[in-house]
């Protein structure tokens, strides 16, 4: 993976936290990063060229008016005021190359002086085993802080560790073996024998979670395909708490409101009603 900086811009080492999405159901992680980039007024400082990302191109997602500036598959944004780096991913990873991509992301984060990688992603609501909507939408997490995936600070924020995480399961062990660069037999984990418990380790965030040498925290929410704007706000709010961004969005910051990217104007048809945010 090569980082190509824009003219006159550079990565700041004092920005110790990297926030990025892992593409999954409903694209909630990408939408949450959109909100964070827009609200913190982070500036694009370059893009990442990785052989395992499918190519794509689009219009500028954050400008006040469409200017024709191109958007690429992997872009880096920097919020100097908040000491954060965001990577927005616009296209999926090539099938079978997720672990390789995760290693490249980890190498980029380490080489640029990052200590903490925060991954935002989503899970299939249809697989939610213990449904409790008494407190509204819930955030789940996984952390590399402890072997069992727990983290005291995440617990203090009121989040629950993903219950389905079990590093002793065959699929998690298989993924960990790949992440460590150990050789495995091609038929040790045949895809036609996947079981229900193998769903979670097969998701993109799992490979990023197992990146070695960095603290990695995954923030996750359950959702279904469709209009997931409310889920994106929920996940972005969680990321702001974890990263100590301070009160932004509905609780203060820029007039007490999230700044909605211009690209959302036609995200799900007519512009959504943002008066409540």
PDB file of C-alpha atoms in Angstrom:
ATOM      1  CA  UNK A   1       0.000   0.000   0.000  1.00  0.00           C
ATOM      2  CA  UNK A   2       1.374   3.382  -1.036  1.00  0.00           C
ATOM      3  CA  UNK A   3       0.292   6.702   0.428  1.00  0.00           C
ATOM      4  CA  UNK A   4       0.267   9.499  -2.133  1.00  0.00           C
ATOM      5  CA  UNK A   5      -0.017  12.917  -0.529  1.00  0.00           C
ATOM      6  CA  UNK A   6      -1.596  15.931  -2.145  1.00  0.00           C
ATOM      7  CA  UNK A   7       0.721  18.812  -2.970  1.00  0.00           C
ATOM      8  CA  UNK A   8       1.750  20.735   0.131  1.00  0.00           C
ATOM      9  CA  UNK A   9       0.050  18.339   2.565  1.00  0.00           C
ATOM     10  CA  UNK A  10       1.393  15.642   4.872  1.00  0.00           C
ATOM     11  CA  UNK A  11       0.394  13.206   7.582  1.00  0.00           C
ATOM     12  CA  UNK A  12       0.926  14.612  11.068  1.00  0.00           C
ATOM     13  CA  UNK A  13       2.467  12.181  13.547  1.00  0.00           C
ATOM     14  CA  UNK A  14       0.665  13.838  16.465  1.00  0.00           C
ATOM     15  CA  UNK A  15      -2.577  12.455  15.051  1.00  0.00           C
ATOM     16  CA  UNK A  16      -2.336   9.119  16.850  1.00  0.00           C
ATOM     17  CA  UNK A  17      -5.775   7.661  16.032  1.00  0.00           C
ATOM     18  CA  UNK A  18      -6.922   6.312  12.677  1.00  0.00           C
ATOM     19  CA  UNK A  19     -10.653   5.817  12.032  1.00  0.00           C
ATOM     20  CA  UNK A  20     -11.852   3.819   9.029  1.00  0.00           C
ATOM     21  CA  UNK A  21     -14.843   1.717   7.918  1.00  0.00           C
ATOM     22  CA  UNK A  22     -15.029  -1.987   7.187  1.00  0.00           C
ATOM     23  CA  UNK A  23     -17.510  -2.498   4.370  1.00  0.00           C
ATOM     24  CA  UNK A  24     -20.443  -4.597   5.504  1.00  0.00           C
ATOM     25  CA  UNK A  25     -24.249  -4.704   5.426  1.00  0.00           C
ATOM     26  CA  UNK A  26     -25.913  -1.349   4.841  1.00  0.00           C
ATOM     27  CA  UNK A  27     -22.573   0.491   4.406  1.00  0.00           C
ATOM     28  CA  UNK A  28     -23.090   1.982   7.881  1.00  0.00           C
ATOM     29  CA  UNK A  29     -19.365   2.279   8.575  1.00  0.00           C
ATOM     30  CA  UNK A  30     -18.814   4.336   5.429  1.00  0.00           C
ATOM     31  CA  UNK A  31     -21.752   6.617   6.233  1.00  0.00           C
ATOM     32  CA  UNK A  32     -20.439   7.151   9.772  1.00  0.00           C
ATOM     33  CA  UNK A  33     -17.011   8.116   8.445  1.00  0.00           C
ATOM     34  CA  UNK A  34     -18.738  10.526   6.040  1.00  0.00           C
ATOM     35  CA  UNK A  35     -20.353  12.244   9.033  1.00  0.00           C
ATOM     36  CA  UNK A  36     -17.109  12.408  10.998  1.00  0.00           C
ATOM     37  CA  UNK A  37     -15.090  13.804   8.082  1.00  0.00           C
ATOM     38  CA  UNK A  38     -17.736  16.403   7.286  1.00  0.00           C
ATOM     39  CA  UNK A  39     -18.437  17.485  10.877  1.00  0.00           C
ATOM     40  CA  UNK A  40     -14.783  17.804  11.901  1.00  0.00           C
ATOM     41  CA  UNK A  41     -14.078  19.598   8.605  1.00  0.00           C
ATOM     42  CA  UNK A  42     -11.193  17.247   7.963  1.00  0.00           C
ATOM     43  CA  UNK A  43      -9.230  18.004   4.801  1.00  0.00           C
ATOM     44  CA  UNK A  44      -8.176  15.448   2.252  1.00  0.00           C
ATOM     45  CA  UNK A  45      -4.426  15.027   2.415  1.00  0.00           C
ATOM     46  CA  UNK A  46      -3.976  12.207  -0.054  1.00  0.00           C
ATOM     47  CA  UNK A  47      -5.040   8.778  -1.137  1.00  0.00           C
ATOM     48  CA  UNK A  48      -3.909   5.196  -0.620  1.00  0.00           C
ATOM     49  CA  UNK A  49      -3.042   2.984  -3.568  1.00  0.00           C
ATOM     50  CA  UNK A  50      -3.649  -0.658  -2.669  1.00  0.00           C
ATOM     51  CA  UNK A  51      -3.670  -3.613  -5.106  1.00  0.00           C
ATOM     52  CA  UNK A  52      -6.420  -5.401  -3.182  1.00  0.00           C
ATOM     53  CA  UNK A  53      -9.088  -2.688  -3.534  1.00  0.00           C
ATOM     54  CA  UNK A  54     -11.346  -2.653  -6.575  1.00  0.00           C
ATOM     55  CA  UNK A  55     -11.002   0.577  -8.591  1.00  0.00           C
ATOM     56  CA  UNK A  56     -13.759   3.185  -8.631  1.00  0.00           C
ATOM     57  CA  UNK A  57     -14.182   6.917  -9.149  1.00  0.00           C
ATOM     58  CA  UNK A  58     -16.851   9.443  -8.202  1.00  0.00           C
ATOM     59  CA  UNK A  59     -17.570  13.094  -7.510  1.00  0.00           C
ATOM     60  CA  UNK A  60     -16.421  15.020  -4.428  1.00  0.00           C
ATOM     61  CA  UNK A  61     -18.486  13.860  -1.445  1.00  0.00           C
ATOM     62  CA  UNK A  62     -17.904  16.743   0.964  1.00  0.00           C
ATOM     63  CA  UNK A  63     -17.771  20.016  -0.979  1.00  0.00           C
ATOM     64  CA  UNK A  64     -20.524  22.575  -0.459  1.00  0.00           C
ATOM     65  CA  UNK A  65     -21.230  22.424  -4.179  1.00  0.00           C
ATOM     66  CA  UNK A  66     -20.275  19.781  -6.771  1.00  0.00           C
ATOM     67  CA  UNK A  67     -16.979  20.935  -8.282  1.00  0.00           C
ATOM     68  CA  UNK A  68     -16.030  17.925 -10.348  1.00  0.00           C
ATOM     69  CA  UNK A  69     -13.169  16.985  -8.023  1.00  0.00           C
ATOM     70  CA  UNK A  70     -12.728  13.232  -8.195  1.00  0.00           C
ATOM     71  CA  UNK A  71     -13.125  10.819  -5.297  1.00  0.00           C
ATOM     72  CA  UNK A  72     -10.983   7.656  -5.263  1.00  0.00           C
ATOM     73  CA  UNK A  73     -11.401   4.231  -3.591  1.00  0.00           C
ATOM     74  CA  UNK A  74      -9.192   4.922  -0.537  1.00  0.00           C
ATOM     75  CA  UNK A  75      -8.706   8.485   0.668  1.00  0.00           C
ATOM     76  CA  UNK A  76      -7.037   9.920   3.770  1.00  0.00           C
ATOM     77  CA  UNK A  77      -8.500  12.929   5.608  1.00  0.00           C
ATOM     78  CA  UNK A  78      -6.898  14.775   8.491  1.00  0.00           C
ATOM     79  CA  UNK A  79      -8.515  16.807  11.247  1.00  0.00           C
ATOM     80  CA  UNK A  80      -5.721  18.878  12.708  1.00  0.00           C
ATOM     81  CA  UNK A  81      -7.931  20.366  15.401  1.00  0.00           C
ATOM     82  CA  UNK A  82      -9.061  16.933  16.590  1.00  0.00           C
ATOM     83  CA  UNK A  83      -5.735  15.119  15.986  1.00  0.00           C
ATOM     84  CA  UNK A  84      -7.426  12.400  13.943  1.00  0.00           C
ATOM     85  CA  UNK A  85      -6.867  10.668  10.636  1.00  0.00           C
ATOM     86  CA  UNK A  86      -9.807   9.224   8.698  1.00  0.00           C
ATOM     87  CA  UNK A  87      -9.587   6.777   5.830  1.00  0.00           C
ATOM     88  CA  UNK A  88     -12.707   6.511   3.697  1.00  0.00           C
ATOM     89  CA  UNK A  89     -13.120   3.356   1.637  1.00  0.00           C
ATOM     90  CA  UNK A  90     -15.442   3.553  -1.360  1.00  0.00           C
ATOM     91  CA  UNK A  91     -15.088   0.120  -2.952  1.00  0.00           C
ATOM     92  CA  UNK A  92     -14.746  -3.439  -1.646  1.00  0.00           C
ATOM     93  CA  UNK A  93     -11.690  -5.596  -1.145  1.00  0.00           C
ATOM     94  CA  UNK A  94     -10.973  -8.237  -3.773  1.00  0.00           C
ATOM     95  CA  UNK A  95     -12.420 -11.573  -2.693  1.00  0.00           C
ATOM     96  CA  UNK A  96      -9.901 -13.660  -0.772  1.00  0.00           C
ATOM     97  CA  UNK A  97      -7.556 -10.731  -0.115  1.00  0.00           C
ATOM     98  CA  UNK A  98      -9.027  -9.323   3.107  1.00  0.00           C
ATOM     99  CA  UNK A  99      -6.146 -10.462   5.338  1.00  0.00           C
ATOM    100  CA  UNK A 100      -3.608  -9.011   2.891  1.00  0.00           C
ATOM    101  CA  UNK A 101      -5.505  -5.720   2.881  1.00  0.00           C
ATOM    102  CA  UNK A 102      -5.654  -5.701   6.687  1.00  0.00           C
ATOM    103  CA  UNK A 103      -1.897  -6.183   6.859  1.00  0.00           C
ATOM    104  CA  UNK A 104      -1.377  -3.265   4.482  1.00  0.00           C
ATOM    105  CA  UNK A 105      -3.635  -1.020   6.563  1.00  0.00           C
ATOM    106  CA  UNK A 106      -1.741  -2.034   9.708  1.00  0.00           C
ATOM    107  CA  UNK A 107       1.594  -1.284   8.034  1.00  0.00           C
ATOM    108  CA  UNK A 108       0.338   2.129   6.908  1.00  0.00           C
ATOM    109  CA  UNK A 109      -0.963   2.956  10.381  1.00  0.00           C
ATOM    110  CA  UNK A 110       2.271   1.917  12.084  1.00  0.00           C
ATOM    111  CA  UNK A 111       4.502   3.684   9.552  1.00  0.00           C
ATOM    112  CA  UNK A 112       2.567   6.922  10.002  1.00  0.00           C
ATOM    113  CA  UNK A 113       2.868   6.855  13.786  1.00  0.00           C
ATOM    114  CA  UNK A 114      -0.677   5.746  14.620  1.00  0.00           C
ATOM    115  CA  UNK A 115      -1.228   3.944  17.913  1.00  0.00           C
ATOM    116  CA  UNK A 116      -4.944   3.195  17.756  1.00  0.00           C
ATOM    117  CA  UNK A 117      -7.072   2.017  14.837  1.00  0.00           C
ATOM    118  CA  UNK A 118     -10.854   2.355  15.195  1.00  0.00           C
ATOM    119  CA  UNK A 119     -12.901   0.260  12.771  1.00  0.00           C
ATOM    120  CA  UNK A 120     -16.564   1.126  12.171  1.00  0.00           C
ATOM    121  CA  UNK A 121     -18.776  -1.596  10.744  1.00  0.00           C
ATOM    122  CA  UNK A 122     -22.164  -3.283  10.855  1.00  0.00           C
ATOM    123  CA  UNK A 123     -23.701  -6.687  11.474  1.00  0.00           C
ATOM    124  CA  UNK A 124     -26.733  -8.456  10.005  1.00  0.00           C
ATOM    125  CA  UNK A 125     -29.801  -7.747  12.155  1.00  0.00           C
ATOM    126  CA  UNK A 126     -31.175 -11.138  11.117  1.00  0.00           C
ATOM    127  CA  UNK A 127     -28.425 -12.819  13.139  1.00  0.00           C
ATOM    128  CA  UNK A 128     -29.031 -10.862  16.328  1.00  0.00           C
ATOM    129  CA  UNK A 129     -29.545 -13.607  18.906  1.00  0.00           C
ATOM    130  CA  UNK A 130     -30.476 -11.600  22.008  1.00  0.00           C
ATOM    131  CA  UNK A 131     -32.792  -8.779  20.975  1.00  0.00           C
ATOM    132  CA  UNK A 132     -33.244  -6.070  23.609  1.00  0.00           C
ATOM    133  CA  UNK A 133     -34.521  -2.769  22.256  1.00  0.00           C
ATOM    134  CA  UNK A 134     -35.430  -1.349  25.681  1.00  0.00           C
ATOM    135  CA  UNK A 135     -32.535   1.102  25.481  1.00  0.00           C
ATOM    136  CA  UNK A 136     -32.759   1.748  21.747  1.00  0.00           C
ATOM    137  CA  UNK A 137     -29.974   1.003  19.295  1.00  0.00           C
ATOM    138  CA  UNK A 138     -26.941  -0.558  20.922  1.00  0.00           C
ATOM    139  CA  UNK A 139     -23.244  -0.406  20.120  1.00  0.00           C
ATOM    140  CA  UNK A 140     -21.168  -3.549  20.341  1.00  0.00           C
ATOM    141  CA  UNK A 141     -17.399  -3.654  20.328  1.00  0.00           C
ATOM    142  CA  UNK A 142     -14.317  -5.823  20.041  1.00  0.00           C
ATOM    143  CA  UNK A 143     -10.929  -4.708  21.298  1.00  0.00           C
ATOM    144  CA  UNK A 144      -7.417  -6.062  21.007  1.00  0.00           C
ATOM    145  CA  UNK A 145      -6.672  -4.785  24.527  1.00  0.00           C
ATOM    146  CA  UNK A 146      -7.462  -8.173  26.078  1.00  0.00           C
ATOM    147  CA  UNK A 147      -7.430 -11.697  24.662  1.00  0.00           C
ATOM    148  CA  UNK A 148     -11.179 -12.089  25.207  1.00  0.00           C
ATOM    149  CA  UNK A 149     -11.935  -8.927  23.200  1.00  0.00           C
ATOM    150  CA  UNK A 150     -12.926  -6.783  26.190  1.00  0.00           C
ATOM    151  CA  UNK A 151     -11.889  -3.222  26.997  1.00  0.00           C
ATOM    152  CA  UNK A 152     -12.573  -1.405  30.278  1.00  0.00           C
ATOM    153  CA  UNK A 153     -13.085   1.982  28.633  1.00  0.00           C
ATOM    154  CA  UNK A 154     -15.631   0.600  26.161  1.00  0.00           C
ATOM    155  CA  UNK A 155     -17.485  -1.026  29.033  1.00  0.00           C
ATOM    156  CA  UNK A 156     -17.439   2.289  30.906  1.00  0.00           C
ATOM    157  CA  UNK A 157     -19.099   3.919  27.893  1.00  0.00           C
ATOM    158  CA  UNK A 158     -21.929   1.404  28.225  1.00  0.00           C
ATOM    159  CA  UNK A 159     -21.163  -0.787  25.224  1.00  0.00           C
ATOM    160  CA  UNK A 160     -21.302  -4.568  25.126  1.00  0.00           C
ATOM    161  CA  UNK A 161     -18.594  -6.837  23.839  1.00  0.00           C
ATOM    162  CA  UNK A 162     -19.719  -8.823  20.806  1.00  0.00           C
ATOM    163  CA  UNK A 163     -20.989 -11.972  22.478  1.00  0.00           C
ATOM    164  CA  UNK A 164     -20.321 -14.188  19.487  1.00  0.00           C
ATOM    165  CA  UNK A 165     -16.576 -13.542  19.636  1.00  0.00           C
ATOM    166  CA  UNK A 166     -14.737 -16.694  20.648  1.00  0.00           C
ATOM    167  CA  UNK A 167     -11.028 -16.853  19.754  1.00  0.00           C
ATOM    168  CA  UNK A 168     -11.126 -20.616  20.361  1.00  0.00           C
ATOM    169  CA  UNK A 169     -13.524 -21.246  17.474  1.00  0.00           C
ATOM    170  CA  UNK A 170     -11.967 -22.802  14.388  1.00  0.00           C
ATOM    171  CA  UNK A 171     -12.686 -19.857  12.098  1.00  0.00           C
ATOM    172  CA  UNK A 172     -11.176 -17.263  14.436  1.00  0.00           C
ATOM    173  CA  UNK A 173      -8.131 -19.489  14.940  1.00  0.00           C
ATOM    174  CA  UNK A 174      -7.812 -19.906  11.185  1.00  0.00           C
ATOM    175  CA  UNK A 175      -7.984 -16.149  10.627  1.00  0.00           C
ATOM    176  CA  UNK A 176      -5.440 -15.533  13.384  1.00  0.00           C
ATOM    177  CA  UNK A 177      -3.078 -18.052  11.767  1.00  0.00           C
ATOM    178  CA  UNK A 178      -3.326 -16.201   8.457  1.00  0.00           C
ATOM    179  CA  UNK A 179      -2.773 -12.841  10.149  1.00  0.00           C
ATOM    180  CA  UNK A 180       0.397 -14.146  11.764  1.00  0.00           C
ATOM    181  CA  UNK A 181       1.718 -15.201   8.366  1.00  0.00           C
ATOM    182  CA  UNK A 182       1.815 -18.906   9.164  1.00  0.00           C
ATOM    183  CA  UNK A 183       1.356 -21.446   6.425  1.00  0.00           C
ATOM    184  CA  UNK A 184      -1.982 -23.279   6.293  1.00  0.00           C
ATOM    185  CA  UNK A 185      -3.284 -26.027   4.070  1.00  0.00           C
ATOM    186  CA  UNK A 186      -5.636 -24.884   1.310  1.00  0.00           C
ATOM    187  CA  UNK A 187      -8.393 -27.255   2.395  1.00  0.00           C
ATOM    188  CA  UNK A 188      -8.135 -26.708   6.164  1.00  0.00           C
ATOM    189  CA  UNK A 189     -11.166 -24.425   6.157  1.00  0.00           C
ATOM    190  CA  UNK A 190     -13.339 -25.224   3.120  1.00  0.00           C
ATOM    191  CA  UNK A 191     -15.983 -22.574   2.384  1.00  0.00           C
ATOM    192  CA  UNK A 192     -18.671 -25.162   1.679  1.00  0.00           C
ATOM    193  CA  UNK A 193     -18.500 -26.277   5.323  1.00  0.00           C
ATOM    194  CA  UNK A 194     -19.126 -22.852   6.894  1.00  0.00           C
ATOM    195  CA  UNK A 195     -21.481 -22.899   9.876  1.00  0.00           C
ATOM    196  CA  UNK A 196     -23.481 -20.200  11.667  1.00  0.00           C
ATOM    197  CA  UNK A 197     -20.644 -19.532  14.099  1.00  0.00           C
ATOM    198  CA  UNK A 198     -18.367 -18.747  11.166  1.00  0.00           C
ATOM    199  CA  UNK A 199     -20.402 -15.702  10.109  1.00  0.00           C
ATOM    200  CA  UNK A 200     -18.624 -13.158  12.309  1.00  0.00           C
ATOM    201  CA  UNK A 201     -15.014 -14.151  11.497  1.00  0.00           C
ATOM    202  CA  UNK A 202     -15.884 -13.944   7.794  1.00  0.00           C
ATOM    203  CA  UNK A 203     -16.726 -10.232   8.003  1.00  0.00           C
ATOM    204  CA  UNK A 204     -14.227  -7.540   6.950  1.00  0.00           C
ATOM    205  CA  UNK A 205     -13.760  -6.074  10.430  1.00  0.00           C
ATOM    206  CA  UNK A 206     -12.435  -9.398  11.725  1.00  0.00           C
ATOM    207  CA  UNK A 207      -9.259  -9.310   9.641  1.00  0.00           C
ATOM    208  CA  UNK A 208      -8.615  -5.688  10.636  1.00  0.00           C
ATOM    209  CA  UNK A 209      -9.231  -6.563  14.269  1.00  0.00           C
ATOM    210  CA  UNK A 210      -6.453  -9.148  14.134  1.00  0.00           C
ATOM    211  CA  UNK A 211      -3.846  -6.737  12.788  1.00  0.00           C
ATOM    212  CA  UNK A 212      -0.754  -7.176  14.946  1.00  0.00           C
ATOM    213  CA  UNK A 213       1.228  -4.507  16.751  1.00  0.00           C
ATOM    214  CA  UNK A 214      -1.565  -1.938  17.059  1.00  0.00           C
ATOM    215  CA  UNK A 215      -4.450  -1.322  19.399  1.00  0.00           C
ATOM    216  CA  UNK A 216      -7.566  -2.013  17.364  1.00  0.00           C
ATOM    217  CA  UNK A 217     -11.120  -1.274  18.473  1.00  0.00           C
ATOM    218  CA  UNK A 218     -14.121  -2.319  16.385  1.00  0.00           C
ATOM    219  CA  UNK A 219     -17.402  -0.486  16.934  1.00  0.00           C
ATOM    220  CA  UNK A 220     -20.367  -2.395  15.551  1.00  0.00           C
ATOM    221  CA  UNK A 221     -24.129  -2.036  15.224  1.00  0.00           C
ATOM    222  CA  UNK A 222     -26.798  -4.373  13.914  1.00  0.00           C
ATOM    223  CA  UNK A 223     -28.812  -3.225  10.916  1.00  0.00           C
ATOM    224  CA  UNK A 224     -30.626  -4.352   7.778  1.00  0.00           C
ATOM    225  CA  UNK A 225     -30.219  -3.267   4.178  1.00  0.00           C
ATOM    226  CA  UNK A 226     -32.099  -0.054   3.379  1.00  0.00           C
ATOM    227  CA  UNK A 227     -32.063   3.480   4.744  1.00  0.00           C
ATOM    228  CA  UNK A 228     -29.417   3.281   7.472  1.00  0.00           C
ATOM    229  CA  UNK A 229     -28.870   6.987   8.090  1.00  0.00           C
ATOM    230  CA  UNK A 230     -29.992   6.733  11.735  1.00  0.00           C
ATOM    231  CA  UNK A 231     -27.570   3.842  12.307  1.00  0.00           C
ATOM    232  CA  UNK A 232     -24.759   5.940  10.826  1.00  0.00           C
ATOM    233  CA  UNK A 233     -25.453   8.785  13.258  1.00  0.00           C
ATOM    234  CA  UNK A 234     -25.458   6.308  16.128  1.00  0.00           C
ATOM    235  CA  UNK A 235     -22.128   4.771  15.096  1.00  0.00           C
ATOM    236  CA  UNK A 236     -20.515   8.157  14.433  1.00  0.00           C
ATOM    237  CA  UNK A 237     -21.581   9.348  17.883  1.00  0.00           C
ATOM    238  CA  UNK A 238     -19.949   6.271  19.417  1.00  0.00           C
ATOM    239  CA  UNK A 239     -16.721   6.914  17.501  1.00  0.00           C
ATOM    240  CA  UNK A 240     -16.670  10.515  18.723  1.00  0.00           C
ATOM    241  CA  UNK A 241     -16.962   9.319  22.329  1.00  0.00           C
ATOM    242  CA  UNK A 242     -14.251   6.706  21.962  1.00  0.00           C
ATOM    243  CA  UNK A 243     -11.866   9.160  20.309  1.00  0.00           C
ATOM    244  CA  UNK A 244     -12.568  11.962  22.791  1.00  0.00           C
ATOM    245  CA  UNK A 245     -13.757  14.287  20.048  1.00  0.00           C
ATOM    246  CA  UNK A 246     -15.881  16.152  22.525  1.00  0.00           C
ATOM    247  CA  UNK A 247     -19.580  16.939  22.172  1.00  0.00           C
ATOM    248  CA  UNK A 248     -20.382  17.070  18.477  1.00  0.00           C
ATOM    249  CA  UNK A 249     -23.455  16.254  16.489  1.00  0.00           C
ATOM    250  CA  UNK A 250     -26.664  16.524  18.435  1.00  0.00           C
ATOM    251  CA  UNK A 251     -24.976  17.626  21.640  1.00  0.00           C
ATOM    252  CA  UNK A 252     -22.935  20.649  20.670  1.00  0.00           C
ATOM    253  CA  UNK A 253     -20.054  21.423  18.340  1.00  0.00           C
ATOM    254  CA  UNK A 254     -20.967  23.312  15.190  1.00  0.00           C
ATOM    255  CA  UNK A 255     -24.307  24.749  16.271  1.00  0.00           C
ATOM    256  CA  UNK A 256     -25.199  21.457  17.921  1.00  0.00           C
ATOM    257  CA  UNK A 257     -25.617  19.700  14.584  1.00  0.00           C
ATOM    258  CA  UNK A 258     -23.865  17.156  12.467  1.00  0.00           C
ATOM    259  CA  UNK A 259     -22.681  18.535   9.148  1.00  0.00           C
ATOM    260  CA  UNK A 260     -24.326  16.470   6.426  1.00  0.00           C
ATOM    261  CA  UNK A 261     -22.148  15.677   3.372  1.00  0.00           C
ATOM    262  CA  UNK A 262     -23.485  16.997   0.081  1.00  0.00           C
ATOM    263  CA  UNK A 263     -23.352  13.465  -1.333  1.00  0.00           C
ATOM    264  CA  UNK A 264     -26.208  12.491   1.004  1.00  0.00           C
ATOM    265  CA  UNK A 265     -28.682  14.688  -0.851  1.00  0.00           C
ATOM    266  CA  UNK A 266     -29.622  11.800  -3.114  1.00  0.00           C
ATOM    267  CA  UNK A 267     -28.373   8.876  -1.024  1.00  0.00           C
ATOM    268  CA  UNK A 268     -31.763   7.171  -0.737  1.00  0.00           C
ATOM    269  CA  UNK A 269     -33.847   9.219  -3.153  1.00  0.00           C
ATOM    270  CA  UNK A 270     -35.157  12.676  -2.059  1.00  0.00           C
ATOM    271  CA  UNK A 271     -33.102  14.586   0.543  1.00  0.00           C
ATOM    272  CA  UNK A 272     -33.812  13.257   4.085  1.00  0.00           C
ATOM    273  CA  UNK A 273     -35.291  15.396   6.843  1.00  0.00           C
ATOM    274  CA  UNK A 274     -32.298  16.358   9.017  1.00  0.00           C
ATOM    275  CA  UNK A 275     -34.164  18.774  11.311  1.00  0.00           C
ATOM    276  CA  UNK A 276     -33.911  16.390  14.259  1.00  0.00           C
ATOM    277  CA  UNK A 277     -30.113  16.154  14.126  1.00  0.00           C
TER     278      UNK A 277
END
